Coordinates of C-alpha atoms in Angstrom, one line a residue:
X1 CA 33.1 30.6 179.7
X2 CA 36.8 31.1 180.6
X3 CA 39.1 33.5 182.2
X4 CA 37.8 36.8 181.9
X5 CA 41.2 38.3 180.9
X6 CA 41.5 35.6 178.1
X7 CA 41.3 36.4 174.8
X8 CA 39.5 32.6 173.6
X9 CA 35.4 32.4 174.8
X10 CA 34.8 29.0 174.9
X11 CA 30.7 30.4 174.4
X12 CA 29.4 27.6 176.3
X13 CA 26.1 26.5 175.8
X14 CA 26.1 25.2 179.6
X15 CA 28.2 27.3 181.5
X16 CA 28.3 25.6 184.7
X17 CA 30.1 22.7 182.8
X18 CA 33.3 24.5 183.1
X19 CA 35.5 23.8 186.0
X20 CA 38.5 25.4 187.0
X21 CA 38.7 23.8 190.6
X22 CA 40.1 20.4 191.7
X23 CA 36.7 18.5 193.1
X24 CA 37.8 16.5 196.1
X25 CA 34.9 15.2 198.6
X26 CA 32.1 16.5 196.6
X27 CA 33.9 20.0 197.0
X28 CA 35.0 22.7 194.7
X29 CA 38.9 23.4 196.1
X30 CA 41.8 25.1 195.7
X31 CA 45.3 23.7 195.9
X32 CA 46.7 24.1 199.9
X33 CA 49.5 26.5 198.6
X34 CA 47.2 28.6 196.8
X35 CA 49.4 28.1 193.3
X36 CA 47.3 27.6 189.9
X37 CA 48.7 27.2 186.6
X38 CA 48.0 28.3 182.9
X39 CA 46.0 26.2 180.4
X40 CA 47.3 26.6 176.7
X41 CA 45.4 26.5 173.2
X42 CA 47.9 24.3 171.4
X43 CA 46.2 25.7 168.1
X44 CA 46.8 29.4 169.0
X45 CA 49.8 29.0 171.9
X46 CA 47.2 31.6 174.3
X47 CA 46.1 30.8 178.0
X48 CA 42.5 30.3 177.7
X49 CA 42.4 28.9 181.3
X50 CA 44.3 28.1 184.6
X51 CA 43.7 25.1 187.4
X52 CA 44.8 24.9 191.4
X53 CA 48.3 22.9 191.0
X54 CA 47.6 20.1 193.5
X55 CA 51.0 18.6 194.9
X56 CA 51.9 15.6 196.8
X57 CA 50.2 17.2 200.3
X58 CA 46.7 17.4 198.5
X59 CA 46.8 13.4 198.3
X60 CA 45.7 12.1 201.5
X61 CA 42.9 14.2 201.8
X62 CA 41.6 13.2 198.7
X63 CA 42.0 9.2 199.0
X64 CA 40.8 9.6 202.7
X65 CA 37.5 11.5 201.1
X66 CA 37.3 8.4 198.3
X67 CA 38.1 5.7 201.2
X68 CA 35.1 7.3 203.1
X69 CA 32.7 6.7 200.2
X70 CA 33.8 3.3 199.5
X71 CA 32.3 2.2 202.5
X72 CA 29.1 3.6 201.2
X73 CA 29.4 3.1 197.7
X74 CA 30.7 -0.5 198.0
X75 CA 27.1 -1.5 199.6
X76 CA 25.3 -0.3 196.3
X77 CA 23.5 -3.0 194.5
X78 CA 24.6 -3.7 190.8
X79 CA 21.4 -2.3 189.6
X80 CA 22.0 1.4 191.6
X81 CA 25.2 1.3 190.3
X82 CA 24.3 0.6 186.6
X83 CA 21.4 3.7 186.8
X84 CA 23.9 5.4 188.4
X85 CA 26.6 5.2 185.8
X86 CA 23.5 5.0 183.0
X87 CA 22.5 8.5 184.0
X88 CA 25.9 9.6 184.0
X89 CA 26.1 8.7 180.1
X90 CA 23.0 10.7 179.3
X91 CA 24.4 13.9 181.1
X92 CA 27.6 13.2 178.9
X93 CA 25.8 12.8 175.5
X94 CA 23.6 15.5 176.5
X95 CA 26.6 18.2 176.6
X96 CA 28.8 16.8 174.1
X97 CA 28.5 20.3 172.2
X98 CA 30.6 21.6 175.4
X99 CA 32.5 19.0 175.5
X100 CA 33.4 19.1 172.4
X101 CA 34.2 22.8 172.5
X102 CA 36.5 21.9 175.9
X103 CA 38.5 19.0 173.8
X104 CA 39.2 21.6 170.8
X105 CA 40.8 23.9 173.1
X106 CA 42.6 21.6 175.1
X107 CA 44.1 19.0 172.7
X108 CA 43.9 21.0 169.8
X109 CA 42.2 18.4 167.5
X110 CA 39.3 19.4 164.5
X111 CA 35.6 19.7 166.0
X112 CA 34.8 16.4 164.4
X113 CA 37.3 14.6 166.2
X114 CA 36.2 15.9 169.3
X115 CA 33.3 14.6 169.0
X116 CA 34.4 11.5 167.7
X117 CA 36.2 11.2 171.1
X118 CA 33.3 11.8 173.0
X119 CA 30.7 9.2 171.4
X120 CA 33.9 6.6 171.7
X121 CA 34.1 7.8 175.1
X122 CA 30.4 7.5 175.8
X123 CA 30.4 4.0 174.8
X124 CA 32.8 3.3 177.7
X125 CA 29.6 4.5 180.2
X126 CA 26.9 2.8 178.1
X127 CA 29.0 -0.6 178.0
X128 CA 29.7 -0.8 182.1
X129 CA 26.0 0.0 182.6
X130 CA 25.7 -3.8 181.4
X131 CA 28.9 -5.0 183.1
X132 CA 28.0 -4.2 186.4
X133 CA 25.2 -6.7 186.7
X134 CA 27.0 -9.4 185.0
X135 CA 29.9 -9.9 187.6
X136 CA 29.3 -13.5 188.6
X137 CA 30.8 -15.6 191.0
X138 CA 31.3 -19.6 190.8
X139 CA 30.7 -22.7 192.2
X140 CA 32.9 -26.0 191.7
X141 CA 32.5 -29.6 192.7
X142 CA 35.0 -30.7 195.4
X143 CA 37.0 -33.5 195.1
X144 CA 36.2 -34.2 199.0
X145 CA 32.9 -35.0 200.0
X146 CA 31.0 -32.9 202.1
X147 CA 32.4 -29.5 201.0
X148 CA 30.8 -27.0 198.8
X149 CA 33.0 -24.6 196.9
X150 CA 32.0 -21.4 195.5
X151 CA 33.3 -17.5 195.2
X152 CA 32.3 -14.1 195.3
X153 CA 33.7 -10.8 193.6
X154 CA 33.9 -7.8 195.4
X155 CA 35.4 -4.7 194.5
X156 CA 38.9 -3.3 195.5
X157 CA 38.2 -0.2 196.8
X158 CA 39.9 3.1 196.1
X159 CA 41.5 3.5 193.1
X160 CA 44.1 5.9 191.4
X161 CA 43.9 6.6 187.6
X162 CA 46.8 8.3 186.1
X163 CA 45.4 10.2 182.8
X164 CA 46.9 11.4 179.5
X165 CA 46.5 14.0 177.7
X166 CA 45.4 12.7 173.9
X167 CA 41.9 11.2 174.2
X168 CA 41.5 12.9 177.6
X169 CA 37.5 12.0 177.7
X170 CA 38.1 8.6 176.3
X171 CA 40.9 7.9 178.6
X172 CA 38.6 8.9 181.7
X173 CA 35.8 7.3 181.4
X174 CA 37.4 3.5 180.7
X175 CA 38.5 3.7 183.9
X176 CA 36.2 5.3 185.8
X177 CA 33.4 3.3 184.0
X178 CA 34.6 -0.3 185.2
X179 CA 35.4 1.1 188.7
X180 CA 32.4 2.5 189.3
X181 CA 30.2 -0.2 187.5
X182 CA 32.4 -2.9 190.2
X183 CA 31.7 -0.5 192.8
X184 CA 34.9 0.9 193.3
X185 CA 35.7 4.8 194.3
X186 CA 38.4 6.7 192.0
X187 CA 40.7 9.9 192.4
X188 CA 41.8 10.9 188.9
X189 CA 45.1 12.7 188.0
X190 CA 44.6 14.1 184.2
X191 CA 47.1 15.4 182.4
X192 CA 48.6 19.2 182.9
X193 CA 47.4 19.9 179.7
X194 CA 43.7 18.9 179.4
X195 CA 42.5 19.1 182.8
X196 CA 39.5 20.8 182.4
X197 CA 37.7 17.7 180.4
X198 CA 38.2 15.5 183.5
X199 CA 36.8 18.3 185.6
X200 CA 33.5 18.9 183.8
X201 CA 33.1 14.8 183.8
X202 CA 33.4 15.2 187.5
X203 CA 30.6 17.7 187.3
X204 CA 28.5 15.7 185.7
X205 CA 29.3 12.7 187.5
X206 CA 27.8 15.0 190.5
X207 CA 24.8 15.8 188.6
X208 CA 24.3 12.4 188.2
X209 CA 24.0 11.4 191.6
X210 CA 27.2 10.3 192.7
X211 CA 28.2 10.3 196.2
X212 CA 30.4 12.9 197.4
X213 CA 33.8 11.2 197.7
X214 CA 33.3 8.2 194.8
X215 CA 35.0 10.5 192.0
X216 CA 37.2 13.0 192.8
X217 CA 39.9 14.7 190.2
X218 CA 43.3 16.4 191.1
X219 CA 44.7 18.8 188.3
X220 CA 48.5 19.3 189.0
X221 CA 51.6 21.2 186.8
X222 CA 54.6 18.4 185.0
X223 CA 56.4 19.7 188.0
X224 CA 54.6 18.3 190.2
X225 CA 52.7 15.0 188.4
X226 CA 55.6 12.7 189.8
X227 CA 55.6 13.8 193.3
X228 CA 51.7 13.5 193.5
X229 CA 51.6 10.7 191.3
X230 CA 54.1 8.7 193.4
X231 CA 51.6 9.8 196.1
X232 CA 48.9 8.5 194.9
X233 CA 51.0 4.9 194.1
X234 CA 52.1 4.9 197.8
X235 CA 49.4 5.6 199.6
X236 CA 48.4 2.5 201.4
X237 CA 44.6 3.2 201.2
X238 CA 44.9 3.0 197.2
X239 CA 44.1 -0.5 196.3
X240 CA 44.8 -0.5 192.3
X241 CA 46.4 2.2 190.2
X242 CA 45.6 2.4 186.6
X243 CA 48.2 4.1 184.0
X244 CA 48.6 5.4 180.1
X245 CA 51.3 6.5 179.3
X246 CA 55.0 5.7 178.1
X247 CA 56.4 3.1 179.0
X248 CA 59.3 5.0 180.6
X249 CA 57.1 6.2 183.6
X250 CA 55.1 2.9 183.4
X251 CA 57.9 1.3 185.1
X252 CA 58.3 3.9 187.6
X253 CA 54.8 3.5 188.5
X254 CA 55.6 0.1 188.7
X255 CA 58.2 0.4 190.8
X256 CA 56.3 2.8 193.2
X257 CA 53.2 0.4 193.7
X258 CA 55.2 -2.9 194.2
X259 CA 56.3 -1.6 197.9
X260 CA 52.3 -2.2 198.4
X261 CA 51.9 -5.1 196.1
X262 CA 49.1 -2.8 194.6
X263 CA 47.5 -4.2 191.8
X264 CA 48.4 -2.2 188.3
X265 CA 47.1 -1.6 184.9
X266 CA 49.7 -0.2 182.4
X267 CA 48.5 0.3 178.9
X268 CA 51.9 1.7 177.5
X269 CA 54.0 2.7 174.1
X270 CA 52.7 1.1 171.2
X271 CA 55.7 2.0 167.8
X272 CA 53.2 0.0 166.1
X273 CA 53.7 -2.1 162.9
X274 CA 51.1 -1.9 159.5
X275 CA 51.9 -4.4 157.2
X276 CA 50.4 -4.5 153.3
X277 CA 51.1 -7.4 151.5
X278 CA 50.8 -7.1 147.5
X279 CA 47.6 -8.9 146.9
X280 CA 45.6 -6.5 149.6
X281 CA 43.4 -4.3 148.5
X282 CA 45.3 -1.2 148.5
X283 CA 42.1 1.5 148.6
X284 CA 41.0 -0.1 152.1
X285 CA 45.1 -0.2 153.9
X286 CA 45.3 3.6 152.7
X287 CA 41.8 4.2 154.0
X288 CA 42.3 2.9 157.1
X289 CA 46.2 3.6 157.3
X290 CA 45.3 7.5 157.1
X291 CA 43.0 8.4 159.9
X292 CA 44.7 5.5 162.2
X293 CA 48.0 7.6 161.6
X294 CA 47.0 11.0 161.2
X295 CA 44.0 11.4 164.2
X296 CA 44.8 13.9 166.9
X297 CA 47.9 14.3 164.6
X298 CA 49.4 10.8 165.3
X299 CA 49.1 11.6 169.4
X300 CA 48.0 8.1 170.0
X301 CA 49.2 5.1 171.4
X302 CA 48.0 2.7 168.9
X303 CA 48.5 4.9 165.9
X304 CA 50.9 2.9 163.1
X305 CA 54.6 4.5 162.8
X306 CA 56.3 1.8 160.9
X307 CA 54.4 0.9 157.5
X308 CA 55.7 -2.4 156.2
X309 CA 55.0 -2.7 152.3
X310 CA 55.5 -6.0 150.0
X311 CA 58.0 -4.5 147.4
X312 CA 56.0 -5.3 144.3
X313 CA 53.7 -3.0 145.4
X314 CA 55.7 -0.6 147.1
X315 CA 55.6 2.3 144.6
X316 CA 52.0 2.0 143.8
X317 CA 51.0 2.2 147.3
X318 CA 53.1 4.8 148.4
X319 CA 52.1 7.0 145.6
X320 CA 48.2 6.3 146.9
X321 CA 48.8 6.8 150.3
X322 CA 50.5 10.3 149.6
X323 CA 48.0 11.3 146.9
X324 CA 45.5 11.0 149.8
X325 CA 47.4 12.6 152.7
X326 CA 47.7 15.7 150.7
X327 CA 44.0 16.5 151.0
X328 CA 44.6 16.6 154.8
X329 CA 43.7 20.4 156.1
X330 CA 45.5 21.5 158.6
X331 CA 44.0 24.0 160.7
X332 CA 42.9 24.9 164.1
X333 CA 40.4 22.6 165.2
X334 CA 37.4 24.9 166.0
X335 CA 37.7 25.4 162.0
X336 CA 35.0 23.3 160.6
X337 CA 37.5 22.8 157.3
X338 CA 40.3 21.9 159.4
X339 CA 40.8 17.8 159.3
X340 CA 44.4 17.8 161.5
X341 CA 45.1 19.8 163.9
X342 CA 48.3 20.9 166.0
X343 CA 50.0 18.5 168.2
X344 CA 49.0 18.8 172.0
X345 CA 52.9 20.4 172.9
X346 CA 55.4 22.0 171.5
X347 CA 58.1 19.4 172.2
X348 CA 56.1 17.0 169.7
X349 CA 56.7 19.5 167.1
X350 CA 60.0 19.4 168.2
X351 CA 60.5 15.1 168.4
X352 CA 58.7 14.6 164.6
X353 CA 61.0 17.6 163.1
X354 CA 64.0 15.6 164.9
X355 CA 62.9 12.3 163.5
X356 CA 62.3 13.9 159.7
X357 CA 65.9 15.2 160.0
X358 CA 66.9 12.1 160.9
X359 CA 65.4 10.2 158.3
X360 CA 67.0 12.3 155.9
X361 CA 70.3 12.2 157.0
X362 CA 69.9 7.7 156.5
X363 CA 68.9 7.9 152.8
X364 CA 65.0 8.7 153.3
X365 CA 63.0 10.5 150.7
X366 CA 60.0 13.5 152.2
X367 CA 57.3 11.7 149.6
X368 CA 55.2 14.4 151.2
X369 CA 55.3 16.9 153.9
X370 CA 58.2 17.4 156.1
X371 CA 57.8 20.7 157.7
X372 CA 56.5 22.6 160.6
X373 CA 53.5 25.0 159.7
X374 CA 53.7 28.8 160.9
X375 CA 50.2 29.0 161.6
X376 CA 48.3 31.2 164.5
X377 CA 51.8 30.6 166.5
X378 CA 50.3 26.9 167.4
X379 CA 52.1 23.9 167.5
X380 CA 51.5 22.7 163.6
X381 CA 53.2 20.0 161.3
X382 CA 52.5 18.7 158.3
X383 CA 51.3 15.3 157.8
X384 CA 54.4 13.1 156.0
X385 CA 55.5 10.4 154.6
X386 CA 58.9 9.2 154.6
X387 CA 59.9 6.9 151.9
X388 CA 62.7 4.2 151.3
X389 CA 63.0 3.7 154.9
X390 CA 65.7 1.7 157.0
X391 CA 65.9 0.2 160.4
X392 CA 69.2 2.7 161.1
X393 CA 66.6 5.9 161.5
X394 CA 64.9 6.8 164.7
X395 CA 61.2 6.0 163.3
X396 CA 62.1 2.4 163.0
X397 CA 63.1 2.2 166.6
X398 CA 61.3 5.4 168.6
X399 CA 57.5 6.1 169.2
X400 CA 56.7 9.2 166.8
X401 CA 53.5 10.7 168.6
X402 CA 53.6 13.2 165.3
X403 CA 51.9 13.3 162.0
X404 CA 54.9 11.6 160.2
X405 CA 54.8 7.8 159.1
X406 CA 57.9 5.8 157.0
X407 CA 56.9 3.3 154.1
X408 CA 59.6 0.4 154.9
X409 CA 59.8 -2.4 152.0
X410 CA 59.8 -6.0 152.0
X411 CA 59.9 -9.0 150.2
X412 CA 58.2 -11.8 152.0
X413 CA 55.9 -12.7 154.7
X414 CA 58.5 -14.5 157.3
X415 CA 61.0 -10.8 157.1
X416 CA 57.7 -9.3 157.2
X417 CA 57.1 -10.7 160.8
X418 CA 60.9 -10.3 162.0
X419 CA 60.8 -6.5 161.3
X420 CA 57.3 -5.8 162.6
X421 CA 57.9 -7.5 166.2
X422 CA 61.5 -6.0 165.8
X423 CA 60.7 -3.5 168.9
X424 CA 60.5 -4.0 172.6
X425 CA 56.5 -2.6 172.6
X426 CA 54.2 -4.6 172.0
X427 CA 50.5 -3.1 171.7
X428 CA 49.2 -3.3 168.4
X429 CA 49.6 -4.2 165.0
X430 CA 48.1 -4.1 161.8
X431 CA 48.1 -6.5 158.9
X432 CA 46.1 -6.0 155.2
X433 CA 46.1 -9.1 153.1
X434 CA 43.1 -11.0 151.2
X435 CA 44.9 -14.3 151.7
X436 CA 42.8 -16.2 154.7
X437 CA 46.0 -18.6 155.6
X438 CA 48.3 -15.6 155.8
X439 CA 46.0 -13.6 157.9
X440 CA 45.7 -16.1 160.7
X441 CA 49.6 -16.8 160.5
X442 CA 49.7 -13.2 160.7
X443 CA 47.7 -12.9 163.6
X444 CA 49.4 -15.9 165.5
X445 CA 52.3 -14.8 164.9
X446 CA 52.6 -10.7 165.7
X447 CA 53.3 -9.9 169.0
X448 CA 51.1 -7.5 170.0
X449 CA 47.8 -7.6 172.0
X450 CA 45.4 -6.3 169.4
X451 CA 45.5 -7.2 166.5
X452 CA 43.8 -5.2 163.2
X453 CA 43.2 -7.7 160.4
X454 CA 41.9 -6.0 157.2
X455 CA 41.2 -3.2 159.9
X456 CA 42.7 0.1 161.2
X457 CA 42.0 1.1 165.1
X458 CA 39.9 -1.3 166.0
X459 CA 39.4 0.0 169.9
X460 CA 36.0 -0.8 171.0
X461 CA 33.9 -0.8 174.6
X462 CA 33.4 -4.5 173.9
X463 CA 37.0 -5.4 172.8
X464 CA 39.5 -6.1 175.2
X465 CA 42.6 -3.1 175.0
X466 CA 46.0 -4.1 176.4
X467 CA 49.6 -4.9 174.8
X468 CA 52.2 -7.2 176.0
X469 CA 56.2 -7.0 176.3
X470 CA 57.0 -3.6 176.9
X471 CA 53.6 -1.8 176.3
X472 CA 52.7 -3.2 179.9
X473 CA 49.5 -5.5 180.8
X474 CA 46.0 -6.0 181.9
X475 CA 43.1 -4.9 180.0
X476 CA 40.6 -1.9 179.7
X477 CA 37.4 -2.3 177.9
X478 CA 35.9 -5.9 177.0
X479 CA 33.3 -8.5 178.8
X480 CA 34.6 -9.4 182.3
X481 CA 38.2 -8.8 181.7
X482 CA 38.2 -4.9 182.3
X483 CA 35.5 -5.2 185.7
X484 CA 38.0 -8.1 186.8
X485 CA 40.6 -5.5 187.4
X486 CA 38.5 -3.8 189.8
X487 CA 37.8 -6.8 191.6
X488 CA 38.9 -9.2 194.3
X489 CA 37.9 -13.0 193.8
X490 CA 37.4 -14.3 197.6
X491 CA 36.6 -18.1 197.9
X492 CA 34.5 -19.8 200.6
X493 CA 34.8 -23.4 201.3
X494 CA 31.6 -24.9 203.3
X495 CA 31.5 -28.5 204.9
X496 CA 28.3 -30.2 205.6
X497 CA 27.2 -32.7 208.5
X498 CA 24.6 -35.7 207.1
X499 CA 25.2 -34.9 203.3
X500 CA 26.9 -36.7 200.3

C-alpha cells in the first residue's frame, strides 16, 4: 500500500501495517491544521507517501494522553510488562518482510540491510524483555544503630524520544524498549524523512496490547521539528528526553530541558577514528573497515571517517581496502544486487561531494571513487577513498555521513593516539593490532566510549552505547545502565524501637 496517485507500490504483504496517521491516545489523527507533507524515495527522488505535519500545538495533547497512561501503566508488574514488550517482538519479527519493504523506501538502503536493521532492532525488544524484571533495589548497613536502609526504583514517567532518520527501527525501539520495560510511557518524534517505520511500530505496539496512551508517535516537517521538539523538551509533564542526533542540536536540546532540570540522553556526532597498525592483520581491518564505513552509505554515527594507517604498511593496505570497495554495487535498495544504496538526502550528496573537492584541493589523491552517480534521479555517490590525507581538509575535522573515507599515515603508536582523539567527539573508535600490550594501551587511552578492538561496529542489545566529550552522555542498550535512565532511585530510611 501507498498513496494511490503514487507511482511506488510498496505490495505489502500486511496491509494494515502501513500508517500514514500520527497515533496519539490509541487514535489514528490528523494534524489540527489539517497540513500533511510528502514522503520521498531517496533511491528514485518520487513521493511514495505523505504524513499529518504535527507542530508545536499537537504537543500537549499528546503528553497529556501519555501522562494519563502512566498512571496506569506505571502499576504493571515487571512480568506484564516483559510479556507485554515480549509480544511486541514477535509482531515485529513476524512482519519484518514489511518492514523491511518500509525501510527500503524510506532510507534508501539494500533489502539486506533493511533487514539487518530490523533483527538488530529486534534485539533491543528481546533484551528489555529480561531487563524489566531484573531492576533491583538495595539495602545497606547503617552506620547508626537502629536504622535500616534500603531503595526502590521506580520509573520516571513520560518520556520524549527525539528520532533520526538512519536506523529509524533500530533507533526506536532502544528507547522505547527500556521505557517501556521500566514502565515508563513515550511520545516519539521520528524523523521527517522515515516516519512511516515509527508509525507501523506504533501499530504493532497496539496489536500487542499496549494501552492507549503508553506509545504514541508525532510525524512533523524540518520546518517544524524544532518548534515541536522544543515542545516536547518544555513541557513540564515530560520527565526525561532522549536524543540522536548531531551534536549541534544536542546542545539546544540541552539547553531547552535544563529550564526543567529534565533528565537527558544525548547519543551525538561520532568523526570516528580506525587505527591499523603494521603488524594487524590486514584481511580482518579491511573486512570490518568496509561495511562499518560503507552501511546505509556511511549515514551512521559510529561509522569510521578518519582511517589512521602505520606507514610501513600504508600502500599495501590502501591498495586492499580499494581493491575491495570496488565490488560495492550501487543500486536502489529494493534491487537484490544492489549492496549500497543512496544517501537518505540530497544535501548528503551535496556535503561528501564538498568534502571530495576539498580533499583535492589539500594534496589528496581519489584512490577510488569520487563522484556522484546519475542513477534513477536518486541521491547516489560512489563509495571512495581518499588517499595521502592531511589534518588541513575537512574530513579530518567534520562528520562525513557519506560513503567517502581518507587513509591518513603514521609512524608510531603515541602520534597515532594524538591524531585519533584530535576531535571534539568522542563516541567511538577503532583500533586493529595483534600486539596484546598495545591493544589495552589503545583502549585506555582513546577517548571514546566504545571502543572496537580487532572489531568493526560492535553495537549490541547487551553492550552499553554512549560517547563522551562532545558526542554527549548516558547510555542506550546494556545491563542496568540503559533501564537506569528511565528510573528514579528513591531511598527510605526506617528506625526501629527494641532492636540492635
Amino acid at each position: 500500500m501507498a498513496e494511490a496517485n503514487s507511482p511506488i507500490k510498496l505490495n505489502l504483504k500486511h496491509p494494515e501495517l502501513f500508517r500514514d496517521q500520527a497515533y496519539v491516545d490509541g487514535k489514528w489523527i490528523e494534524a489540527k491544521t489539517g497540513k500533511r507533507f510528502d514522503i520521498i524515495d531517496p533511491g528514485s527522488n518520487q513521493k511514495f507517501a505523505s504524513c499529518p505535519d504535527m507542530a508545536a500545538e499537537d504537543v500537549d495533547n499528546a503528553v497529556q494522553a501519555a501522562q494519563n497512561a502512566f498512571q496506569v501503566f506505571r502499576t504493571f508488574t515487571p512480568r506484564v510488562r516483559a510479556d507485554l514488550l515480549a509480544k511486541f517482538d514477535a509482531l515485529i519479527r513476524e512482519h519484518k518482510d514489511d518492514l523491511a519493504t518500509i525501510l527500503v523506501y524510506e532510507t534508501g538502503k539494500p533489502l539486506v540491510e533493511a533487514y539487518g536493521e530490523i533483527e538488530y532492532a529486534a534485539s533491543f525488544t528481546r533484551w528489555f524483555v529480561g531487563e524489566a524484571e531484573r531492576v533491583q533495589g538495595t539495602t545497606f548497613p547503617a552506620a547508626m544503630p537502629g536504622r535500616r536502609i534500603f531503595t526502590i526504583k521506580q520509573p520516571l514517567g513520560v518520556t520524549a524520544a527525539l528520532v533520526p532518520w538512519n536506523f529509524p527501527i533500530a533507533m526506536v525501539l532502544r528507547k522505547a524498549s527500556a521505557a517501556l520495560a521500566a514502565g515508563c510511557t513515550m511520545v516519539a518524534k521520528p524523523s521527517p524523512e522515515t516516519p512511516l517505520s515509527a508509525l507501523a511500530l506504533a501499530y504493532l505496539a497496539e496489536k500487542a496490547g499496549y494501552p492507549k496512551g503508553v506509545f504514541n508517535v508525532l510525524p512533523t516537517t524540518l520546518a517544524n521539528t524544532p518548534a515541536l521538539s522544543e515542545a516536547l523538551c518544555r513541557h513540564p509533564l515530560v520527565k526525561k528526553v532522549t536524543f540522536t542526533g548531531s551534536t549541534r542540536v544536542g546542545k539546544i536540546l540541552s539547553a531547552h530541558c535544563a529550564d526543567g532540570l529534565k533528565k537527558l540522553t544525548l547519543e551525538l556526532g561520532g568523526n570516528c577514528p580506525f587505527v591499523v597498525f603494521d603488524d594487524a592483520n590486514l584481511d580482518q581491518a579491511c573486512d570490518a573497515l568496509i561495511p562499518l564505513k560503507f552501511r546505509h552509505a556511511g549515514q551512521a554515527c559510529i561509522t569510521a571517517n578518519r582511517v589512521y594507517v602505520q606507514r610501513g604498511i600504508y600502500e599495501k593496505f590502501a591498495n586492499l581496502l580499494a581493491e575491495k570497495t570496488r565490488r560495492i554495487k550501487v543500486g536502489h535498495g529494493t534491487d537484490k544486487t544492489t549492496t549500497m544504496g543512496p544517501l537518505t538526502v540530497p544535501t548528503g550528496v551535496d556535503k561528501t561531494a564538498a568534502q571530495v573537492e576539498d580533499a583535492k584541493k589539500h594534496g589528496g589523491t581519489i584512490l577510488t571513487g569520487g563522484n556522484r552517480v546519475n542513477l534513477n534521479n536518486g541521491y547516489f555517490f560512489e563509495p571512495t577513498i581518499i588517499t595521502n590525507a592531511t589534518p588541513a581538509m575537512k574530513i579530518a575535522e567534520e562528520e562525513t555521513f557519506g560513503p567517502l573515507l581518507a587513509l591518513f599515515p603514521f609512524d608510531n603508536e603515541e602520534e597515532a593516539v594524538k591524531a585519533a582523539n584530535n576531535t571534539s567527539m568522542g563516541l567511538a573508535s577503532y583500533c586493529f593490532t595483534k600486539n596484546v600490550d598495545r591493544m589495552w594501551r589503545m583502549f585506555e587511552n582513546l577517548e571514546a566510549g566504545m571502543i572496537g578492538l580487532n572489531s568493526g561496529n560492535s553495537s549490541a542489545a547487551e553492550a552499553p552505547f554512549g560517547g563522551i566529550k562532545e558526542s554527549g552522555f548516558g547510555k542506550e542498550s546494556g545491563k542496568d545502565v540503559a533501564i537506569n535512565e528511565y528510573l528514579i532511585t528513591k531511598t527510605g530510611t526506617l528506625t526501629l524501637e527494641g532492636q540492635y
